[in-house]
Coordinates of C-alpha atoms and ligand atoms in Angstrom, one line a residue:
X1 CA 0.0 0.0 -0.1
X2 CA 1.5 3.5 -0.8
X3 CA 0.5 7.0 0.7
X4 CA -1.8 9.4 -1.1
X5 CA 0.1 12.6 0.0
X6 CA 4.2 12.8 1.2
X7 CA 5.2 16.0 2.7
X8 CA 9.2 16.5 3.2
X9 CA 11.9 18.6 3.7
X10 CA 9.8 19.9 6.4
X11 CA 10.7 20.9 9.7
X12 CA 7.7 19.3 11.5
X13 CA 6.4 20.2 15.3
X14 CA 4.3 17.3 16.0
X15 CA 3.4 18.3 19.6
X16 CA 4.0 14.9 20.5
X17 CA 5.8 14.5 23.6
X18 CA 7.0 11.1 22.2
X19 CA 8.4 12.7 18.9
X20 CA 8.1 16.1 18.9
X21 CA 10.1 16.4 15.4
X22 CA 10.3 14.8 12.2
X23 CA 11.6 16.0 8.8
X24 CA 8.9 14.0 6.6
X25 CA 5.6 12.8 7.0
X26 CA 3.1 10.5 4.8
X27 CA -0.5 10.4 4.8
X28 CA -2.9 7.8 3.2
X29 CA -6.8 8.3 2.8
X30 CA -7.6 10.5 5.9
X31 CA -5.0 9.1 8.2
X32 CA -1.0 9.8 9.0
X33 CA 0.5 6.7 8.1
X34 CA 4.4 7.7 8.6
X35 CA 6.5 10.1 10.3
X36 CA 10.4 10.2 10.2
X37 CA 13.4 11.0 8.1
X38 CA 13.2 11.8 4.2
X39 CA 13.9 8.1 3.3
X40 CA 11.9 6.1 5.8
X41 CA 8.7 8.3 4.8
X42 CA 9.9 8.1 0.5
X43 CA 9.6 4.6 1.5
X44 CA 5.6 5.1 1.6
X45 CA 5.9 6.2 -1.7
X46 CA 3.5 4.8 -4.7
X47 CA 2.9 5.5 -8.5
X48 CA 0.2 7.6 -7.3
X49 CA 1.6 9.6 -4.5
X50 CA 1.5 13.5 -4.6
X51 CA 4.7 14.6 -2.8
X52 CA 5.1 18.2 -1.6
X53 CA 8.5 19.5 -0.8
X54 CA 8.2 21.7 2.1
X55 CA 11.3 23.9 1.2
X56 CA 12.2 24.0 5.0
X57 CA 9.2 25.3 6.4
X58 CA 7.1 23.8 9.3
X59 CA 4.6 21.3 8.9
X60 CA 2.3 21.7 12.4
X61 CA -1.4 20.1 13.4
X62 CA -3.9 21.9 11.7
X63 CA -5.0 24.6 14.3
X64 CA -8.0 23.6 16.5
X65 CA -10.1 27.0 16.8
X66 CA -10.9 26.9 20.2
X67 CA -14.2 29.6 20.1
X68 CA -15.3 31.3 17.3
X69 CA -18.9 31.7 15.3
X70 CA -18.5 30.3 11.8
X71 CA -22.0 31.2 10.2
X72 CA -22.1 35.2 12.1
X73 CA -18.3 35.6 10.7
X74 CA -19.3 34.4 7.0
X75 CA -22.1 36.6 6.8
X76 CA -20.1 39.4 8.2
X77 CA -17.5 38.8 5.3
X78 CA -19.8 41.3 2.8
X79 CA -20.3 43.9 5.8
X80 CA -18.7 47.4 5.9
X81 CA -15.3 46.8 7.8
X82 CA -14.3 49.5 10.0
X83 CA -11.1 47.8 11.7
X84 CA -8.6 50.4 12.4
X85 CA -11.1 53.7 11.6
X86 CA -10.0 56.3 13.7
X87 CA -12.0 59.6 14.0
X88 CA -14.6 61.0 12.3
X89 CA -13.5 61.8 8.9
X90 CA -12.2 58.7 8.3
X91 CA -15.7 56.9 9.7
X92 CA -16.9 59.3 7.0
X93 CA -15.2 58.4 4.5
X94 CA -15.1 54.5 4.7
X95 CA -19.1 54.6 5.0
X96 CA -19.3 56.8 1.9
X97 CA -17.2 54.5 0.1
X98 CA -19.3 51.8 1.0
X99 CA -22.2 53.2 0.3
X100 CA -21.1 53.6 -3.6
X101 CA -20.5 50.1 -3.8
X102 CA -24.0 49.1 -1.7
X103 CA -26.4 51.6 -3.3
X104 CA -30.1 51.0 -2.1
X105 CA -32.0 51.7 1.0
X106 CA -31.0 48.5 2.9
X107 CA -29.2 48.6 6.3
X108 CA -25.6 49.2 6.5
X109 CA -24.1 47.4 9.0
X110 CA -20.4 48.2 9.8
X111 CA -18.2 45.8 12.1
X112 CA -15.2 46.5 14.0
X113 CA -15.6 49.9 15.2
X114 CA -13.7 50.7 18.2
X115 CA -15.4 52.3 21.2
X116 CA -13.0 55.3 21.1
X117 CA -13.5 55.6 17.0
X118 CA -14.6 59.3 17.4
X119 CA -12.0 60.0 20.6
X120 CA -10.9 59.1 23.5
X121 CA -13.4 61.3 25.2
X122 CA -16.2 61.6 23.0
X123 CA -18.5 58.7 22.6
X124 CA -20.1 57.6 19.2
X125 CA -23.6 59.1 18.8
X126 CA -26.4 58.5 16.5
X127 CA -25.6 62.4 15.6
X128 CA -22.3 61.5 14.4
X129 CA -23.8 58.6 12.4
X130 CA -26.5 61.2 11.3
X131 CA -23.6 63.6 10.0
X132 CA -22.1 60.5 7.9
X133 CA -25.4 59.0 6.7
X134 CA -29.0 60.4 7.6
X135 CA -31.5 59.1 5.0
X136 CA -30.4 55.2 5.3
X137 CA -30.3 53.1 8.6
X138 CA -26.7 52.3 9.7
X139 CA -25.5 49.9 12.8
X140 CA -22.1 49.7 13.4
X141 CA -20.8 47.1 15.9
X142 CA -17.9 47.4 18.1
X143 CA -15.1 44.4 17.9
X144 CA -16.9 42.8 20.8
X145 CA -20.6 43.0 19.0
X146 CA -22.0 43.3 22.6
X147 CA -22.1 47.0 21.7
X148 CA -23.7 48.6 18.5
X149 CA -24.2 52.1 17.3
X150 CA -27.2 53.3 15.0
X151 CA -28.4 56.7 13.7
X152 CA -31.7 58.3 13.9
X153 CA -33.8 56.8 11.6
X154 CA -32.5 53.1 12.5
X155 CA -33.3 53.9 16.0
X156 CA -37.0 55.6 14.9
X157 CA -37.9 52.2 12.6
X158 CA -36.8 50.2 15.4
X159 CA -38.9 51.6 17.6
X160 CA -36.1 52.4 20.1
X161 CA -35.7 56.3 19.9
X162 CA -37.6 57.2 22.9
X163 CA -36.0 54.2 25.0
X164 CA -37.8 51.1 25.7
X165 CA -37.9 48.5 28.7
X166 CA -35.4 45.3 28.4
X167 CA -34.4 42.6 30.5
X168 CA -31.4 42.6 32.7
X169 CA -27.9 43.3 31.2
X170 CA -29.2 45.1 28.1
X171 CA -29.4 48.8 27.8
X172 CA -30.6 51.8 25.2
X173 CA -27.9 54.4 26.4
X174 CA -30.4 57.7 26.9
X175 CA -29.0 61.1 25.9
X176 CA -29.7 64.4 27.7
X177 CA -32.4 65.1 25.4
X178 CA -34.7 62.6 26.5
X179 CA -34.3 60.3 23.4
X180 CA -31.9 57.6 22.6
X181 CA -28.1 58.6 22.6
X182 CA -27.3 56.1 19.7
X183 CA -25.2 53.6 22.0
X184 CA -27.0 50.3 22.4
X185 CA -25.7 47.7 24.9
X186 CA -26.3 43.9 24.3
X187 CA -28.7 41.9 22.3
X188 CA -32.3 42.9 23.3
X189 CA -31.0 46.4 22.6
X190 CA -29.3 45.8 19.1
X191 CA -31.5 43.3 17.5
X192 CA -34.7 45.5 16.8
X193 CA -32.4 47.6 14.7
X194 CA -30.5 44.5 13.1
X195 CA -33.8 43.1 12.5
X196 CA -33.9 45.8 9.5
X197 CA -31.8 44.1 7.4
X198 CA -33.3 42.2 4.4
X199 CA -30.3 39.9 4.8
X200 CA -32.3 37.5 6.9
X201 CA -30.4 37.4 9.9
X202 CA -30.3 33.5 9.9
X203 CA -26.6 33.7 10.3
X204 CA -27.1 35.2 13.7
X205 CA -29.6 33.5 15.0
X206 CA -27.5 30.5 16.6
X207 CA -25.9 33.5 18.6
X208 CA -29.0 35.9 19.2
X209 CA -31.9 33.6 20.3
X210 CA -30.2 29.8 20.0
X211 CA -33.7 29.6 17.8
X212 CA -34.6 28.2 14.5
X213 CA -35.2 29.9 11.6
X214 CA -39.4 30.5 11.3
X215 CA -40.2 29.9 8.7
X216 CA -38.0 27.1 7.5
X217 CA -36.1 28.6 4.5
X218 CA -37.1 27.9 1.2
X219 CA -34.8 26.3 -1.5
X220 CA -33.3 29.5 -2.7
X221 CA -32.4 30.9 1.0
X222 CA -31.2 27.5 2.3
X223 CA -28.3 27.6 -1.0
X224 CA -27.7 31.1 -0.4
X225 CA -26.6 30.0 3.3
X226 CA -25.0 27.3 2.0
X227 CA -22.4 29.4 -0.1
X228 CA -22.4 32.1 3.0
X229 CA -21.3 29.0 5.1
X230 CA -18.9 27.6 2.5
X231 CA -17.1 31.0 2.2
X232 CA -17.0 31.0 5.9
X233 CA -15.5 27.5 6.0
X234 CA -13.1 28.3 2.9
X235 CA -12.0 31.5 4.8
X236 CA -10.8 29.4 8.1
X237 CA -8.9 26.7 5.4
X238 CA -6.6 29.4 4.1
X239 CA -5.8 30.3 7.4
X240 CA -4.7 26.6 8.6
X241 CA -8.3 25.6 10.6
X242 CA -8.9 22.4 10.6
X243 CA -11.4 21.8 13.6
X244 CA -13.6 24.8 14.4
X245 CA -15.4 24.8 18.0
X246 CA -18.0 26.8 17.2
X247 CA -19.6 29.5 20.1
X248 CA -23.2 29.7 18.9
X249 CA -25.5 27.5 17.3
X250 CA -28.7 25.4 16.5
X251 CA -30.2 23.0 14.5
X252 CA -30.4 24.8 11.6
X253 CA -26.3 25.3 11.8
X254 CA -26.1 21.6 11.8
X255 CA -28.1 20.9 8.8
X256 CA -26.3 23.3 6.8
X257 CA -23.1 22.2 7.8
X258 CA -24.2 18.5 7.2
X259 CA -25.6 19.5 3.4
X260 CA -22.0 20.8 2.9
X261 CA -20.6 17.4 4.4
X262 CA -22.8 15.6 1.6
X263 CA -21.7 17.7 -1.3
X264 CA -17.8 17.3 0.2
X265 CA -17.5 20.8 1.0
X266 CA -17.1 20.7 4.8
X267 CA -13.7 21.6 4.9
X268 CA -12.9 21.4 8.7
X269 CA -14.4 19.4 11.6
X270 CA -17.1 21.6 13.3
X271 CA -18.5 21.1 16.7
X272 CA -21.8 23.3 17.4
X273 CA -23.7 23.8 20.7
X274 CA -26.9 24.5 21.7
X275 CA -27.2 27.9 22.9
X276 CA -29.0 28.1 25.8
X277 CA -30.5 31.7 26.4
X278 CA -31.7 33.2 29.7
X279 CA -35.2 33.1 29.2
X280 CA -35.5 29.2 28.3
X281 CA -36.7 26.6 30.3
X282 CA -34.8 23.8 31.7
X283 CA -36.7 21.4 29.4
X284 CA -35.0 22.9 26.3
X285 CA -31.9 20.7 27.1
X286 CA -34.2 17.5 25.8
X287 CA -33.3 19.4 22.3
X288 CA -29.3 20.0 23.2
X289 CA -29.2 15.9 24.2
X290 CA -31.0 15.4 20.7
X291 CA -28.6 17.4 19.1
X292 CA -26.0 15.4 20.7
X293 CA -27.5 12.2 19.7
X294 CA -27.7 13.0 16.2
X295 CA -24.5 14.9 15.5
X296 CA -21.8 13.0 16.6
X297 CA -19.0 11.7 13.9
X298 CA -15.4 13.1 13.8
X299 CA -16.5 15.6 11.2
X300 CA -19.5 17.4 12.6
X301 CA -20.9 17.2 16.3
X302 CA -22.9 19.0 19.0
X303 CA -22.6 17.6 22.5
X304 CA -22.4 20.8 24.6
X305 CA -23.9 23.6 25.6
X306 CA -23.3 27.2 25.2
X307 CA -24.5 30.1 27.6
X308 CA -23.8 33.7 28.2
X309 CA -23.3 34.8 32.2
X310 CA -22.2 38.2 31.7
X311 CA -21.4 41.0 28.9
X312 CA -18.2 42.5 28.3
X313 CA -15.7 45.4 30.5
X314 CA -15.6 48.1 27.7
X315 CA -19.6 48.7 28.2
X316 CA -19.4 47.8 32.0
X317 CA -21.8 45.0 31.5
X318 CA -19.3 42.3 32.3
X319 CA -20.0 41.0 36.1
X320 CA -17.2 42.4 38.8
X321 CA -16.8 40.5 42.2
X322 CA -16.2 44.2 43.5
X323 CA -16.9 47.6 41.8
X324 CA -16.0 48.9 38.4
X325 CA -13.2 51.2 39.3
X326 CA -14.6 54.0 37.3
X327 CA -18.3 53.5 38.5
X328 CA -18.8 53.1 42.5
X329 CA -21.6 50.9 43.3
X330 CA -21.8 49.3 39.8
X331 CA -20.6 45.9 39.5
X332 CA -22.4 44.4 36.3
X333 CA -25.8 42.4 36.3
X334 CA -25.5 38.7 35.5
X335 CA -27.5 37.2 32.6
X336 CA -28.3 34.0 35.1
X337 CA -28.8 34.2 38.6
X338 CA -25.7 31.8 40.9
X339 CA -28.7 29.5 41.7
X340 CA -30.4 29.2 38.5
X341 CA -27.1 28.6 36.6
X342 CA -26.1 26.0 39.4
X343 CA -29.3 23.9 38.3
X344 CA -28.9 24.1 34.5
X345 CA -25.3 23.2 35.1
X346 CA -26.6 20.3 36.9
X347 CA -29.3 18.9 34.7
X348 CA -26.9 19.2 31.8
X349 CA -23.6 17.4 33.2
X350 CA -26.3 15.0 34.1
X351 CA -27.3 14.6 30.4
X352 CA -23.7 14.1 29.7
X353 CA -23.5 17.3 27.8
X354 CA -20.0 19.5 28.4
X355 CA -20.7 23.1 29.0
X356 CA -19.1 26.2 27.8
X357 CA -19.6 29.5 29.2
X358 CA -18.7 33.0 28.2
X359 CA -17.8 34.7 31.6
X360 CA -15.7 38.0 31.4
X361 CA -15.6 39.8 34.9
X362 CA -14.2 37.8 37.8
X363 CA -17.7 37.9 39.2
X364 CA -19.0 35.6 36.2
X365 CA -15.9 33.5 36.5
X366 CA -16.8 32.5 40.1
X367 CA -20.2 32.1 39.5
X368 CA -19.9 29.7 37.0
X369 CA -17.1 28.0 38.5
X370 CA -19.6 27.6 41.4
X371 CA -22.0 25.8 39.2
X372 CA -19.4 23.4 38.0
X373 CA -19.0 22.7 41.2
X374 CA -22.5 22.0 42.2
X375 CA -22.4 19.7 39.0
X376 CA -19.7 17.5 40.5
X377 CA -21.2 17.5 43.8
X378 CA -24.8 16.5 42.4
X379 CA -23.7 14.3 39.9
X380 CA -20.1 12.7 41.1
X381 CA -16.7 13.3 39.2
X382 CA -16.9 12.3 35.5
X383 CA -14.8 13.1 32.5
X384 CA -17.3 16.4 31.6
X385 CA -14.4 18.9 30.3
X386 CA -16.8 22.2 31.3
X387 CA -15.3 25.5 29.9
X388 CA -15.3 29.4 30.9
X389 CA -15.2 30.9 27.6
X390 CA -12.6 34.3 27.9
X391 CA -12.1 34.4 31.6
X392 CA -10.5 38.0 30.9
X393 CA -10.5 39.2 35.0
X394 CA -10.0 36.4 37.4
X395 CA -10.1 36.6 40.9
X396 CA -7.0 35.4 42.8
X397 CA -8.9 32.8 44.9
X398 CA -10.6 31.4 41.6
X399 CA -6.9 30.6 40.0
X400 CA -6.4 27.3 41.3
X401 CA -10.1 26.2 40.9
X402 CA -9.7 25.5 37.2
X403 CA -7.1 22.7 38.1
X404 CA -9.0 21.3 40.8
X405 CA -12.3 21.0 39.0
X406 CA -10.8 20.2 35.6
X407 CA -12.3 23.0 34.0
X408 CA -10.8 24.3 30.8
X409 CA -9.9 28.0 30.3
X410 CA -11.1 29.0 26.8
X411 CA -9.0 32.4 26.1
X412 CA -8.4 34.3 23.2
X413 CA -4.8 36.0 22.7
X414 CA -6.0 38.9 20.2
X415 CA -8.5 40.2 23.0
X416 CA -5.9 41.5 25.9
X417 CA -5.9 45.5 25.2
X418 CA -2.7 46.4 23.4
X419 CA -2.9 43.2 21.7
X420 CA -3.9 43.3 17.8
X421 CA -3.8 46.9 17.5
X422 CA -6.9 47.1 20.8
X423 CA -7.1 50.2 22.5
X424 CA -5.8 50.3 26.2
X425 CA -8.9 52.7 26.6
X426 CA -11.8 52.0 28.4
X427 CA -10.9 48.9 29.6
X428 CA -7.8 49.5 31.9
X429 CA -9.4 52.3 33.6
X430 CA -12.5 50.4 33.9
X431 CA -11.1 47.6 35.4
X432 CA -8.8 49.5 37.7
X433 CA -5.0 49.0 38.4
X434 CA -5.4 46.7 41.1
X435 CA -6.9 44.0 38.8
X436 CA -4.7 44.4 35.9
X437 CA -2.4 41.4 37.1
X438 CA -5.4 39.5 37.1
X439 CA -6.9 40.1 33.4
X440 CA -5.9 37.8 30.9
X441 CA -3.9 36.1 33.4
X442 CA -2.3 33.3 31.1
X443 CA 0.7 32.9 33.0
X444 CA -0.8 32.2 36.3
X445 CA -4.0 30.3 35.2
X446 CA -1.2 27.9 33.3
X447 CA 1.2 27.7 36.5
X448 CA -1.8 26.6 38.3
X449 CA -2.2 23.8 36.3
X450 CA -5.2 25.0 34.3
X451 CA -5.8 23.9 30.8
X452 CA -5.5 26.6 27.9
X453 CA -7.4 26.5 24.6
X454 CA -6.7 29.4 22.4
X455 CA -8.9 31.0 19.7
X456 CA -9.8 34.5 18.5
X457 CA -13.7 34.6 18.7
X458 CA -14.1 35.2 15.2
X459 CA -15.3 37.7 13.7
X460 CA -14.8 39.4 17.2
X461 CA -11.1 39.3 16.1
X462 CA -9.7 38.5 12.6
X463 CA -9.5 35.0 12.4
X464 CA -5.7 34.7 11.7
X465 CA -4.3 32.0 14.2
X466 CA -0.5 33.3 13.3
X467 CA -1.6 36.5 14.1
X468 CA -3.1 35.4 17.4
X469 CA -0.1 33.1 18.1
X470 CA 2.2 36.9 17.7
X471 CA -0.2 38.3 20.1
X472 CA 0.5 35.4 22.6
X473 CA 4.0 35.5 22.3
X474 CA 4.7 39.1 21.9
X475 CA 1.6 40.6 24.5
X476 CA 3.3 43.8 26.2
X477 CA 2.7 44.4 29.9
X478 CA 0.8 47.6 31.2
X479 CA 2.9 48.1 34.0
X480 CA 6.3 46.8 35.1
X481 CA 4.9 45.6 38.3
X482 CA 2.7 42.9 36.0
X483 CA 3.4 39.4 35.3
X484 CA 5.0 38.6 31.5
X485 CA 2.3 36.5 30.3
X486 CA 4.0 36.0 26.7
X487 CA 3.7 32.4 26.1
X488 CA 6.2 30.3 24.4
X489 CA 5.8 29.0 20.9
X490 CA 4.9 26.0 22.1
X491 CA 2.8 26.7 25.0
X492 CA 0.7 29.0 22.2
X493 CA 0.7 25.9 19.7
X494 CA 0.0 23.4 22.5
X495 CA -3.1 25.7 23.3
X496 CA -4.0 25.8 19.2
X497 CA -3.6 22.3 18.7
X498 CA -3.3 19.3 21.0
X499 CA -5.4 21.0 23.8
X500 CA -7.9 21.9 21.4
X501 CA -8.4 18.7 20.2
X502 CA -9.1 18.0 24.0
X503 CA -11.4 20.4 24.8
X504 CA -13.5 18.9 21.5
X505 CA -13.1 15.4 23.0
X506 CA -10.8 14.4 19.8
X507 CA -7.4 13.9 21.4
X508 CA -6.1 10.7 20.4
X509 CA -7.5 11.4 17.2
X510 CA -6.4 15.1 16.1
X511 CA -4.3 17.6 17.4
X512 CA -1.2 15.8 17.1
X513 CA 1.0 14.6 14.2
X514 CA 1.5 10.7 15.1
X515 CA 0.9 8.0 12.9
X516 CA -2.4 6.6 13.0
X517 CA -4.2 9.8 13.8
X518 CA -6.4 11.5 11.2
X519 CA -4.7 13.5 8.8
X520 CA -5.2 17.5 9.8
X521 CA -2.0 19.7 9.1
X522 CA -0.8 22.9 7.9
X523 CA 2.0 23.5 5.8
X524 CA 3.9 26.9 6.7
X525 CA 6.3 28.6 4.5
X526 CA 8.7 29.6 6.9
X527 CA 10.1 27.5 10.2
X528 CA 8.4 29.2 13.2
X529 CA 11.3 28.2 15.5
X530 CA 13.4 30.4 13.6
X531 CA 11.1 33.0 13.0
X532 CA 10.7 36.2 15.1
X533 CA 7.1 36.1 16.8
X534 CA 6.7 39.7 15.8
X535 CA 6.1 38.8 12.3
X536 CA 4.1 35.8 12.0
X537 CA 0.9 37.8 11.0
X538 CA 2.2 38.4 7.9
X539 CA 2.8 34.4 7.3
X540 CA 0.0 32.3 5.1
X541 CA -0.3 28.7 5.2
X542 CA 0.9 27.2 2.1
X543 CA -1.4 24.0 2.3
X544 CA -3.9 22.9 4.8
X545 CA -4.7 19.3 4.9
X546 CA -8.1 18.0 6.6
X547 CA -9.6 14.7 6.9
X548 CA -6.3 13.5 4.9
X549 CA -8.0 16.2 1.9
X550 CA -6.3 19.4 0.9
X551 CA -8.7 22.0 1.3
X552 CA -6.4 24.6 0.7
X553 CA -3.5 25.5 -1.2
X554 CA -2.1 29.2 -1.4
Ligands
ZN601 ZN1 -17.9 34.2 21.2

């Protein structure tokens, strides 16, 4: 028997401690069949074997993206992109250029507007947006997507201009004139404006409501959604990603991916959760269990429940143990009461489901850990691999609890202020200097034995794992008194490959280059160990292989 694909003249970083390096790798079908020297691996060559010369570049396990939003990110690829925009004049120019290319009267949706897009001391308002475009609705999202800003016509049409009563944690910011100022915090405030779009919004249902599209999309809409999803998958494949852990979902998302798999277009393994919203009843967990039972293949699986415990720091919706530094008396409002969350955790854990909870403030992180502890007490210790998503601020007392409870810390190297070109403010003032050492505390968590998995939260941040590795390895300190959180190449890769596979219950199958394992890998044009990490952002994969198939070639 001979190999289907051989990659040689490579610097393999296998992430397998038993054999960390090799010079060549052979794949047959969807499996890795040989690792070793050039001569050893070339012995597997047959008449139809494709041989690729890696030119001395690194070959690594395919990236496991630990936290992202595939369908929503794919939907955004066609939106107005405002990353890096500074000041009113540049905002106006970019919107006008977009309008020239996208005439009509549909809602304009902008992405990646910084909280300080106008200036450090001047929050974006509907008046700024009116001065950019008055007669067409526009909605502009912050990078974290937890805040958005709308112009007057958008607020009027959505019925928000005079304010509206919303659930806890959601807010329409009101101006001194008694009308909405333009800033909308969290889903219940933002969604009525988002709904003005003719796009349909099916790409965001898994995020916004966790529900299914109603009525069920017709053939044309379904095909259109397949095209959007395929574009998102192609974007991931071009960045070397072979395993996506999606952090929003519904059955519809899985059905689209299932159809793409049938058509041979599923270019990455995807794991999709059931999204449990705070207005849902415990009984919905039956649907989560049904999704888990129906989708359990190595390419497409469900099996976990996603929840949001809080919002984000910049808008003051993250939940803190103590008061925000810039707002005495305010600690944020949790989206689930502690007792209720514990009941959900116990019930989901009992059904054998993994749980992943967005928790950014140290108060939210604590409540989630308490819930996981309650689940362990009620159901006994099992291989649950529950996760906390983001863990942006942690109380020092809670750092050892990750290892104690076997909980995974899912963190995003692009997110610390100062990384990925993010501004330091308002973040640092909001948490206050006393909390800085406990913000994005990669080093302290690792040293305390926690397992870290990395991702980008795309489309919150750029999907590029190379840029993410760069931020993980070069992150600066906000003061000299802070711990140095920079990660080694090996640590960062471990969190992006082997530990990511573990978090997705796929260790022993992927995340490591080893004979007998599934062939998921990424060929890079440079030897990472001899390349300055400050330049990683510019490195594009030459080839991505998932399940033995070449899914991208540059
Ligand atoms: Zn997310």
